[in-house]
mmCIF file of C-alpha atoms in Angstrom:
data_model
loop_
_atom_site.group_PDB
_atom_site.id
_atom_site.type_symbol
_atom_site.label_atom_id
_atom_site.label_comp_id
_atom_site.label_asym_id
_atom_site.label_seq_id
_atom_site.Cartn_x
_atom_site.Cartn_y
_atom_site.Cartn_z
ATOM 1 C CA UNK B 174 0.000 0.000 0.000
ATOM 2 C CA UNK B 175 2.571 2.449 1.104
ATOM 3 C CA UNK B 176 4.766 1.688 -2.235
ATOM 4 C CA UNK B 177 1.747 2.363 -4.286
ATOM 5 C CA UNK B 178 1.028 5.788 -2.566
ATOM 6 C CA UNK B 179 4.477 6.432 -2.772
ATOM 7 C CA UNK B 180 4.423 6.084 -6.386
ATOM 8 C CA UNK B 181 5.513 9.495 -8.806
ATOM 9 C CA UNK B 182 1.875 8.589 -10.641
ATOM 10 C CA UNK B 183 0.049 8.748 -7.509
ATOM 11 C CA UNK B 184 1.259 10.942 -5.165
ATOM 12 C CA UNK B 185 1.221 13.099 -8.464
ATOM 13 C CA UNK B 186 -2.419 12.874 -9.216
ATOM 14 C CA UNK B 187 -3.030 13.143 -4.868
ATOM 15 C CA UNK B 188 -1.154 16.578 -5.162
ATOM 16 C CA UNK B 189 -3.699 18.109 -7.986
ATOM 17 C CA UNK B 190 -7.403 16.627 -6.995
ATOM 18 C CA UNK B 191 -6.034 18.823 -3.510
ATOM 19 C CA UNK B 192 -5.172 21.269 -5.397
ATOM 20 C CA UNK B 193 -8.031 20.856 -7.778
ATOM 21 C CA UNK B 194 -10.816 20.910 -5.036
ATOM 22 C CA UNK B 195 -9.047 24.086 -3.094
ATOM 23 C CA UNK B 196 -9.606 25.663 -6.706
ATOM 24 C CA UNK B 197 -13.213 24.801 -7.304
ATOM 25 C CA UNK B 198 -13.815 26.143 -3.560
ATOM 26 C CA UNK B 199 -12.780 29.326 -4.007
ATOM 27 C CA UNK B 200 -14.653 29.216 -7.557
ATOM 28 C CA UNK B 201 -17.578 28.635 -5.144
ATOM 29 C CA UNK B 202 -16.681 31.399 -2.877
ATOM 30 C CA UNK B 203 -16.322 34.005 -5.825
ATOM 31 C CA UNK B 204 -19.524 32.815 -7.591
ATOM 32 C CA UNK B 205 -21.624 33.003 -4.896
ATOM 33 C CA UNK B 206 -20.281 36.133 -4.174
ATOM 34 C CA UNK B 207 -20.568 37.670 -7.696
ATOM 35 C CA UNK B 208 -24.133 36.286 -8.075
ATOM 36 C CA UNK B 209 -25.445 38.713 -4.979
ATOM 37 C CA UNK B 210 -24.275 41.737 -6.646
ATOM 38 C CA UNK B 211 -26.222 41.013 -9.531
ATOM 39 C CA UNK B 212 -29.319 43.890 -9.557
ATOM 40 C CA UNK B 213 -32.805 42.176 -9.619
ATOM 41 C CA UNK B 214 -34.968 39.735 -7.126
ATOM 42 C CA UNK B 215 -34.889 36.272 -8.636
ATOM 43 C CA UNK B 216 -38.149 35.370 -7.030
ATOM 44 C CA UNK B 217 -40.068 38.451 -8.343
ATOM 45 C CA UNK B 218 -38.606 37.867 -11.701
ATOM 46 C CA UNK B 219 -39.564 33.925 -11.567
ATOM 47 C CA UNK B 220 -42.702 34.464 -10.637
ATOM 48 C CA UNK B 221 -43.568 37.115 -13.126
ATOM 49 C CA UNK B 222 -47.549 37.578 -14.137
ATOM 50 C CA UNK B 223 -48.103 34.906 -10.777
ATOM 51 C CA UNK B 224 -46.569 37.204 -8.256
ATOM 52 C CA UNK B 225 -48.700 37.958 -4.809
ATOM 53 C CA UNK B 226 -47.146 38.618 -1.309
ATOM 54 C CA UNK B 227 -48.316 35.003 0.042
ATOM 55 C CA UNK B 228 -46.480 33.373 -3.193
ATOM 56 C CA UNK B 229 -43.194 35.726 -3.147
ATOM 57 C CA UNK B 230 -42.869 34.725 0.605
ATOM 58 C CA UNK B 231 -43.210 30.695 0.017
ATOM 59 C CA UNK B 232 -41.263 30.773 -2.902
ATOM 60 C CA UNK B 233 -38.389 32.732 -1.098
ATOM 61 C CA UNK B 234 -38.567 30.400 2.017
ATOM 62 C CA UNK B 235 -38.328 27.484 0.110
ATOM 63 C CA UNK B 236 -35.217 28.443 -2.013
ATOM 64 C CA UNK B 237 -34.062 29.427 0.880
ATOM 65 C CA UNK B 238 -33.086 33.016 0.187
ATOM 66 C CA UNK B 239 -34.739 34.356 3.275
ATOM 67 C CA UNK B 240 -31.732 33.074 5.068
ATOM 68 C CA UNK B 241 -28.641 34.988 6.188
ATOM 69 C CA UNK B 242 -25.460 34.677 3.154
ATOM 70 C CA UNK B 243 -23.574 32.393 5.878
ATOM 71 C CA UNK B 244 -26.209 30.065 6.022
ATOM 72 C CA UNK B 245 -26.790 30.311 2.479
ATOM 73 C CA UNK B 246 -23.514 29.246 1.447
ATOM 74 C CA UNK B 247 -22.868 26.794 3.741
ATOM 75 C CA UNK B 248 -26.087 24.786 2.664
ATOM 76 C CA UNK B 249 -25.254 25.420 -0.748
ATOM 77 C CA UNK B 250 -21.426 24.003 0.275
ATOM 78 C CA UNK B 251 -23.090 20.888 1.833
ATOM 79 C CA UNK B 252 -25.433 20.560 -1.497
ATOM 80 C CA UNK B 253 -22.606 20.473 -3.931
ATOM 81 C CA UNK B 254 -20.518 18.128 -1.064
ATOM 82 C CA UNK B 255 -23.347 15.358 -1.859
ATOM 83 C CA UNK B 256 -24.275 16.178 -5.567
ATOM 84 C CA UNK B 257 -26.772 18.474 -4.737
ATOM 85 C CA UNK B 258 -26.522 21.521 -6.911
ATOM 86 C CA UNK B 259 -30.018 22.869 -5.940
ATOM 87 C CA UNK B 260 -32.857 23.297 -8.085
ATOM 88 C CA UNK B 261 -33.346 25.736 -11.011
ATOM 89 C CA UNK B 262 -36.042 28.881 -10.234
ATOM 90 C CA UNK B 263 -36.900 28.703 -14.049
ATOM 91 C CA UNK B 264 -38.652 25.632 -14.550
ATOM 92 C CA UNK B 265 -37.788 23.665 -10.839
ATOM 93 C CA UNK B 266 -35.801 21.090 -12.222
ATOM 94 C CA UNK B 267 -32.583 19.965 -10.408
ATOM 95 C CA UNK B 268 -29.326 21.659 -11.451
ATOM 96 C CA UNK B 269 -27.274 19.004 -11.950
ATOM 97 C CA UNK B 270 -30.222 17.228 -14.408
ATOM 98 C CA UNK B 271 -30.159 20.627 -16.742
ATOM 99 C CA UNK B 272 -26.643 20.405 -16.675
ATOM 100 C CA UNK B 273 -26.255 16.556 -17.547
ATOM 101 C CA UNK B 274 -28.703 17.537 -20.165
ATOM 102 C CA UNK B 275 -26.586 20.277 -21.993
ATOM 103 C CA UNK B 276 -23.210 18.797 -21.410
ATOM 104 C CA UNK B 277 -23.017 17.078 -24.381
ATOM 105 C CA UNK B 278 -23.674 19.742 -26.594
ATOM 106 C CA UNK B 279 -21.266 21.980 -24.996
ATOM 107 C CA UNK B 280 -18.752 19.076 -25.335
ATOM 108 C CA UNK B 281 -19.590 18.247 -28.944
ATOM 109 C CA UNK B 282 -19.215 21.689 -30.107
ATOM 110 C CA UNK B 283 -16.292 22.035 -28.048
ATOM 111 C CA UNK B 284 -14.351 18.668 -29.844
ATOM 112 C CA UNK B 285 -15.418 19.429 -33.493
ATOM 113 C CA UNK B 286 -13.420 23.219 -32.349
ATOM 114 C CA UNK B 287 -10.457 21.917 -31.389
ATOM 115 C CA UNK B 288 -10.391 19.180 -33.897
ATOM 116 C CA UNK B 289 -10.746 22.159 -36.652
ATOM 117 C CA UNK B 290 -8.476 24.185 -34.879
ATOM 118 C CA UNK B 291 -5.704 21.408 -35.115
ATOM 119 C CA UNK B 292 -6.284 20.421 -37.964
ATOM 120 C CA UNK B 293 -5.526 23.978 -39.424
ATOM 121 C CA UNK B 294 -2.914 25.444 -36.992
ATOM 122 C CA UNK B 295 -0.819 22.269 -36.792
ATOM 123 C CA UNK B 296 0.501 21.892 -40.872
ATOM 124 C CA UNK B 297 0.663 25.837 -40.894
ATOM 125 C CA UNK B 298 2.590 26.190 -37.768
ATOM 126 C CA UNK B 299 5.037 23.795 -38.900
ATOM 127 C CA UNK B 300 5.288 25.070 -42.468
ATOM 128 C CA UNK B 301 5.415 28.930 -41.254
ATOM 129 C CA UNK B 302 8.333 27.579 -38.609
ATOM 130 C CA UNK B 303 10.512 25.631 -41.136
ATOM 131 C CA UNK B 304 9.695 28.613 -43.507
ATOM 132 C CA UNK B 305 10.656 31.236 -41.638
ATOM 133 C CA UNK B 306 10.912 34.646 -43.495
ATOM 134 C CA UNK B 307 9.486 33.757 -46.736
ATOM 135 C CA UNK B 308 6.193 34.553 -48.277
ATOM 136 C CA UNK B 309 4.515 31.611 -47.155
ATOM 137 C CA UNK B 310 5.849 32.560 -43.866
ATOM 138 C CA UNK B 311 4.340 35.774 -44.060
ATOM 139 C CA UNK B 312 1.040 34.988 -45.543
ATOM 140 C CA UNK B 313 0.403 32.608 -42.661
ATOM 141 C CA UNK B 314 0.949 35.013 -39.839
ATOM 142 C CA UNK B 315 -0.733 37.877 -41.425
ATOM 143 C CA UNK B 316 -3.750 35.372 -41.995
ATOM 144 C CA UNK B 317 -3.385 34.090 -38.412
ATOM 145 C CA UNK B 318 -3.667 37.704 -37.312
ATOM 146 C CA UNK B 319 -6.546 38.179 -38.796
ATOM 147 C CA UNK B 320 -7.890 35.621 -37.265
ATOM 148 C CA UNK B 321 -7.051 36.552 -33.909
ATOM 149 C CA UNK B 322 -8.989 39.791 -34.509
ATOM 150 C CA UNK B 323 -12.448 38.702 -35.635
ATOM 151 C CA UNK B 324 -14.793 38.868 -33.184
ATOM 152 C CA UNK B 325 -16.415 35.120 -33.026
ATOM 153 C CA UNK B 326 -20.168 36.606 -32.966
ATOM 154 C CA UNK B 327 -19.280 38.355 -36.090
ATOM 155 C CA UNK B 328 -17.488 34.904 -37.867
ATOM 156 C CA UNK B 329 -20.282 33.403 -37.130
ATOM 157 C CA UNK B 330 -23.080 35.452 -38.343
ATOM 158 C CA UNK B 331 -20.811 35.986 -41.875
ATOM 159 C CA UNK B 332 -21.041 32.070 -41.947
ATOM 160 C CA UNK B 333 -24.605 31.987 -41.311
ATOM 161 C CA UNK B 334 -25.448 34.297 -44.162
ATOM 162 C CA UNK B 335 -22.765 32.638 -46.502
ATOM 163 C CA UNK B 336 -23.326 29.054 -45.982
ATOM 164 C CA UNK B 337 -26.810 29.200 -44.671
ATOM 165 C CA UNK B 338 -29.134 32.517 -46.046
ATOM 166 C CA UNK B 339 -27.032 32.411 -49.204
ATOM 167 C CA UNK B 340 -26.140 28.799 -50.303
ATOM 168 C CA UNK B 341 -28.404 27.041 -47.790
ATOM 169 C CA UNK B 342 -25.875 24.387 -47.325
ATOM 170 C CA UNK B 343 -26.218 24.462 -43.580
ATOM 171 C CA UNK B 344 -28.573 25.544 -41.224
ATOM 172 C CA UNK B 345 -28.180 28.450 -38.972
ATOM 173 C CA UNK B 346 -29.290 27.043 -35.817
ATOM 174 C CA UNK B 347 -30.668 24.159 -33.850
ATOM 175 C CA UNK B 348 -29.153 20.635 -32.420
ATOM 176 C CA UNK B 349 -29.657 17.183 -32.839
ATOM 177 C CA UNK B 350 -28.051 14.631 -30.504
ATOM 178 C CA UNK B 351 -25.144 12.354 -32.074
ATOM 179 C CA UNK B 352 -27.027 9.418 -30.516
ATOM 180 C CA UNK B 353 -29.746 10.564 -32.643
ATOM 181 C CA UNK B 354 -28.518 10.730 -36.174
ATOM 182 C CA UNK B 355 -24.697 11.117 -36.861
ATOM 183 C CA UNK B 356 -24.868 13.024 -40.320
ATOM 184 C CA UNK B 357 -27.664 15.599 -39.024
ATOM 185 C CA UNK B 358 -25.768 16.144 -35.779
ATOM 186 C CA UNK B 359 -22.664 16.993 -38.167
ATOM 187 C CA UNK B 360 -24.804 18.938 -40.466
ATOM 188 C CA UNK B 361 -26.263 20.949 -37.627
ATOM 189 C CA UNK B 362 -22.314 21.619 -35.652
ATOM 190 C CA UNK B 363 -20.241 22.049 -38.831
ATOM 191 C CA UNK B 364 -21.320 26.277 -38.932
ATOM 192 C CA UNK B 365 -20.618 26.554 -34.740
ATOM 193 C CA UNK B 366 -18.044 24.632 -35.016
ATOM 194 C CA UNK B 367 -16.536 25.811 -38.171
ATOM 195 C CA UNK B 368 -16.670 29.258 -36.073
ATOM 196 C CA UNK B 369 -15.230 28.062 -33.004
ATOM 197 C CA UNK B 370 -12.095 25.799 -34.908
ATOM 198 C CA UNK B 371 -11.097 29.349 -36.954
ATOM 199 C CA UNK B 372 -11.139 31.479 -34.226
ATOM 200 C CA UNK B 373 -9.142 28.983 -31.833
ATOM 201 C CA UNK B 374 -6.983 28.066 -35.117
ATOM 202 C CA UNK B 375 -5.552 31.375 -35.983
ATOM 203 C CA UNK B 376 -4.406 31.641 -32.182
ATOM 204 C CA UNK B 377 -2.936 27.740 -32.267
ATOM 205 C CA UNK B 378 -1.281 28.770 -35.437
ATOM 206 C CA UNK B 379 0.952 31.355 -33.828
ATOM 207 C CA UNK B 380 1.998 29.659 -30.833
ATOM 208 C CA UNK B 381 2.709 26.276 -32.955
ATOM 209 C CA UNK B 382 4.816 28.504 -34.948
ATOM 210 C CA UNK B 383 6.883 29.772 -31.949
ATOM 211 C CA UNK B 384 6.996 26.452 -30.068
ATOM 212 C CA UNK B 385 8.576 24.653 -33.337
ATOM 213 C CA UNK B 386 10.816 27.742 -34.281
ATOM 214 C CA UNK B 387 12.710 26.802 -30.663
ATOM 215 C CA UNK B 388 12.847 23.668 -31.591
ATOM 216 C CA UNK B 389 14.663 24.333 -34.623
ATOM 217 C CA UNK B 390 17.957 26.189 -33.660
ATOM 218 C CA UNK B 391 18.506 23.616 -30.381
ATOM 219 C CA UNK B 392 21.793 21.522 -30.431
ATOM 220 C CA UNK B 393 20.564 17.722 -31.344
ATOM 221 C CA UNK B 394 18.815 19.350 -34.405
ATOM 222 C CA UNK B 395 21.846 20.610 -35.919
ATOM 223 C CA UNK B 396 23.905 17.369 -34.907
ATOM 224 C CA UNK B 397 20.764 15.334 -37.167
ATOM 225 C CA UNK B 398 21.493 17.790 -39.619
ATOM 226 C CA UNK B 399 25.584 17.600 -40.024
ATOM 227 C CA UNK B 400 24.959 13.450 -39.438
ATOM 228 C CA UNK B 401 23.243 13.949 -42.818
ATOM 229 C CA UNK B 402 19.873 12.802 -42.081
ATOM 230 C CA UNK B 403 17.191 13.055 -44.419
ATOM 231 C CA UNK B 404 15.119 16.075 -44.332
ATOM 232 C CA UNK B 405 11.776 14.631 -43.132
ATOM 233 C CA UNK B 406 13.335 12.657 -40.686
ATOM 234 C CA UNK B 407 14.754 15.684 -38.713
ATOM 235 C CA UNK B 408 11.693 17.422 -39.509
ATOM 236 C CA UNK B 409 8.912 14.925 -37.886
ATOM 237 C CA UNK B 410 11.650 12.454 -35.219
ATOM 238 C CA UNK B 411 13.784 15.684 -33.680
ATOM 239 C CA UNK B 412 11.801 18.930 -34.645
ATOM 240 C CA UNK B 413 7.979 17.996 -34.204
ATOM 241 C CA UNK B 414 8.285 15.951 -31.672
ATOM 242 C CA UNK B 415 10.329 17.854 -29.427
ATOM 243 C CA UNK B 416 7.583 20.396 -30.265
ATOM 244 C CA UNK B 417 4.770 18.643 -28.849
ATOM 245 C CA UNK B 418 4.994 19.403 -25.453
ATOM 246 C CA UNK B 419 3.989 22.862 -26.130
ATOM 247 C CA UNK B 420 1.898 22.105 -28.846
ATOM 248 C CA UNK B 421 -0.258 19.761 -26.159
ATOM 249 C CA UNK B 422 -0.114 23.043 -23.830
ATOM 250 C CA UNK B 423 -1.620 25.312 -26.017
ATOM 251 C CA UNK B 424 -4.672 22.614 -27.246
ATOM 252 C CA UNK B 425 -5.215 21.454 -23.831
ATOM 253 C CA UNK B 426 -5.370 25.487 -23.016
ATOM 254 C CA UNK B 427 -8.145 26.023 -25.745
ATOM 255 C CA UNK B 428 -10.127 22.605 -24.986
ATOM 256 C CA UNK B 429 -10.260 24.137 -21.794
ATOM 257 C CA UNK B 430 -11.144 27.735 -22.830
ATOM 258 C CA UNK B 431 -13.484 26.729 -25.151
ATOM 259 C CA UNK B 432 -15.580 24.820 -22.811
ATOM 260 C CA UNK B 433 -15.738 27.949 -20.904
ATOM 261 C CA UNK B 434 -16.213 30.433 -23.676
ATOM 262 C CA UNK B 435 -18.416 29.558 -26.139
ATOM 263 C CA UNK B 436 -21.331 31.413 -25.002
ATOM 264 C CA UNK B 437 -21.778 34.026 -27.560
ATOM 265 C CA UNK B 438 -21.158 31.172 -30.219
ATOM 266 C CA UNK B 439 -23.896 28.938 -28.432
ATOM 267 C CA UNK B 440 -26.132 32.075 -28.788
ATOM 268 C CA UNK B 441 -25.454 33.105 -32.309
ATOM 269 C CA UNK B 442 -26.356 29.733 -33.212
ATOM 270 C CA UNK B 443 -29.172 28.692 -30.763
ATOM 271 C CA UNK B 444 -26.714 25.914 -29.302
ATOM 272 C CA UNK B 445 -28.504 24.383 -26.447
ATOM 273 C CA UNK B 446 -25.043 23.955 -24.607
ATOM 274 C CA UNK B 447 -23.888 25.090 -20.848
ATOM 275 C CA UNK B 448 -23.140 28.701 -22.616
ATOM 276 C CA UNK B 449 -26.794 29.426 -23.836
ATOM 277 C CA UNK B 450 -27.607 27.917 -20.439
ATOM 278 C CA UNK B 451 -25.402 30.340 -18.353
ATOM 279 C CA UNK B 452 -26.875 33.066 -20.320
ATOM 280 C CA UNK B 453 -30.412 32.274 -19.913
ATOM 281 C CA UNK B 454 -29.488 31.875 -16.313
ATOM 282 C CA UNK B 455 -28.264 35.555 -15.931
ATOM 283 C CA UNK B 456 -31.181 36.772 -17.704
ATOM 284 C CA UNK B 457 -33.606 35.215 -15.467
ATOM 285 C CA UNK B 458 -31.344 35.653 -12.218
ATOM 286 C CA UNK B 459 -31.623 32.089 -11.753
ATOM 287 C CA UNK B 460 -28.724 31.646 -8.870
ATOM 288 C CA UNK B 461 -28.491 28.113 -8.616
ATOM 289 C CA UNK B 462 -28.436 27.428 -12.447
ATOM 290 C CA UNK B 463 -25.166 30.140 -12.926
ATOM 291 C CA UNK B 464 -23.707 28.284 -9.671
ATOM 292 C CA UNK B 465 -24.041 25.206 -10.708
ATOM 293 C CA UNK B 466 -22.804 26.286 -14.446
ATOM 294 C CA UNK B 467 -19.789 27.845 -13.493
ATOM 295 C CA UNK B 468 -19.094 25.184 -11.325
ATOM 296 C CA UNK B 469 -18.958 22.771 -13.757
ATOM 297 C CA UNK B 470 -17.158 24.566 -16.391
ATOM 298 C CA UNK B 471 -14.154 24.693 -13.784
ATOM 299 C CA UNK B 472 -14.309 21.467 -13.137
ATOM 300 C CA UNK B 473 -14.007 20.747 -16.751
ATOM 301 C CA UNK B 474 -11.281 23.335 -17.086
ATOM 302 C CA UNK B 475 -9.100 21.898 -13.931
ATOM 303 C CA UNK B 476 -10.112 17.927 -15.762
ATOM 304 C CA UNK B 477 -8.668 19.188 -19.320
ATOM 305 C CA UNK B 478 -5.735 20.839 -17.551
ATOM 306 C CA UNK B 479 -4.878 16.821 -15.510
ATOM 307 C CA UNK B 480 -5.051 15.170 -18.220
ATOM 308 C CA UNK B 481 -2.592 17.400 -19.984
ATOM 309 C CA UNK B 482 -0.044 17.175 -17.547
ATOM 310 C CA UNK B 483 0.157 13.347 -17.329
ATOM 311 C CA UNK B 484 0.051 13.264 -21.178
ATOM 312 C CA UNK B 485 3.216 15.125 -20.527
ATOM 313 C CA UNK B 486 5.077 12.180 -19.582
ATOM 314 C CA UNK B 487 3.871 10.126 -21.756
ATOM 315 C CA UNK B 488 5.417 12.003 -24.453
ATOM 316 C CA UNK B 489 8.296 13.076 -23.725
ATOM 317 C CA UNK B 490 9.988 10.505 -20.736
ATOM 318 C CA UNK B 491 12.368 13.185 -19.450
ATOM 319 C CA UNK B 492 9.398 14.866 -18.269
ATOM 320 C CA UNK B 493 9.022 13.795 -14.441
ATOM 321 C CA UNK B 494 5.352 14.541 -13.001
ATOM 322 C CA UNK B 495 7.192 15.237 -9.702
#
């Protein structure tokens, strides 16, 4: 027992879910915090057109917002403690239901991203890096600036009225499950996701570029070089390889910030994912549903951010997780 807690692996993986759940408390902390200081009455606003004294008092009692912040938060700490997220003001369903239900969405959207986004920033990183100062060079970065600087909401509705009002090869909005129908669950992500994977692209692109052109000028590659090795063989065994530390970095960074930020995309396109959720949430002051939200997008961010660091080691064995 003690050999296998004493174990790099282990002790490694002990070390971050502490670390890991010290995070998500004081995402808890900050949440709840943030969530009081937004204006409005979440009762009054969920019970609308029904609204009368006797129902704006039982409502109130029952989500327990009657009762002092300290007592709030520490029922709402002992909730999340055994899976109990609360229940949602807009239509009284539990929390952590909703956000089983829109998970996969958000997750779907977010894979077709990133698998866009690599598939595009990975062969023009590497080409703009073993390029370096030539027109190709240039063309990339000026086209992965460019792509830094458009606003996603604004990609996206300039796909929607190319590829949807205009050539009606795609539609502009709605979801259907994978489990459902594969091709109309990849007809209905390609525009979101196409949106998402250009955006995150032109920002892999750059750093792909940077993380190779170190690569490039280190010792061992100019050893494979005098040896007389072939060209593609110092290219792909020393220089992309040693480059894929980084390279893993910067995707696990943008799985991670994608989960997170694809709100306005989720909106654009009516994407019923944990972004349209959060903002419906906001809207409608519905404190448990944005608690529970953000919540869960930090778990997935602190998850993403694991499993990059042991994929560390698996790639390159010099890499110890201590």
């Amino acid at each position: 027992m003690s050999r296998i807690l004493g174990h790099p692996v282990v002790a490694f993986l002990a070390r971050r879910i502490v670390y890991s759940a010290i995070v998500l408390l004081g995402v808890m902390v900050v949440t709840f915090a943030l969530v009081q200081l937004v204006p409005g009455d979440p009762v009054r606003i969920a019970l609308g057109t029904r609204y009368t004294p006797e129902a704006y008092d039982a409502l109130r009692a029952a989500s327990g917002l009657d009762r002092p912040l300290p007592q709030q938060f520490l029922s709402y700490l002992g909730g999340v403690l055994t899976g109990d997220l609360g229940v949602s003001f807009r239509d009284g369903q539990a929390v952590a239901v909703t956000l089983m239900d829109r998970l996969p969405a958000t997750v779907s959207l977010a894979a077709v991203g990133l698998l866009i986004a690599m598939l595009i920033s990975v062969p023009l990183g590497i080409w703009a890096a073993l390029h370096e100062g030539r027109i190709s060079d240039a063309a990339i970065r000026i086209g992965s600036q460019f792509g830094v600087s458009i606003p996603d909401f604004w990609l996206g509705m300039l796909l929607i009225t190319l590829f949807s009002v205009t050539l009606g090869w795609f539609p502009s909005s709605g979801y259907i499950p994978i489990s459902q129908s594969v091709g109309g669950w990849a007809h209905q992500v390609a525009l979101p996701g196409l949106t998402v994977g250009l955006v995150a692209g032109a920002i892999m692109t750059r750093y792909i570029r940077a993380a190779v052109l170190e690569v490039v000028d280190m010792s061992y590659v100019r050893t494979a070089r005098s040896k007389g090795l072939p060209r593609h063989t110092v290219t792909f065994r020393h220089i992309v390889r040693n480059a894929l530390v980084p390279v893993l970095t910067i995707a696990g960074i943008q799985l991670a910030t994608i989960l997170g930020g694809v709100i306005v995309v989720e909106v654009v396109f009516a994407w019923p994912g944990l972004g349209r959720l959060v903002y419906d949430a906001v809207l409608m002051r519905d404190y448990s549903l944005i608690q529970g939200a953000v919540l869960l997008i930090a778990a997935l961010f602190l998850l993403v951010n694991l499993i990059v660091d042991v994929l560390y080691a698996i790639i390159d064995p010099r890499i110890r997780l201590s």
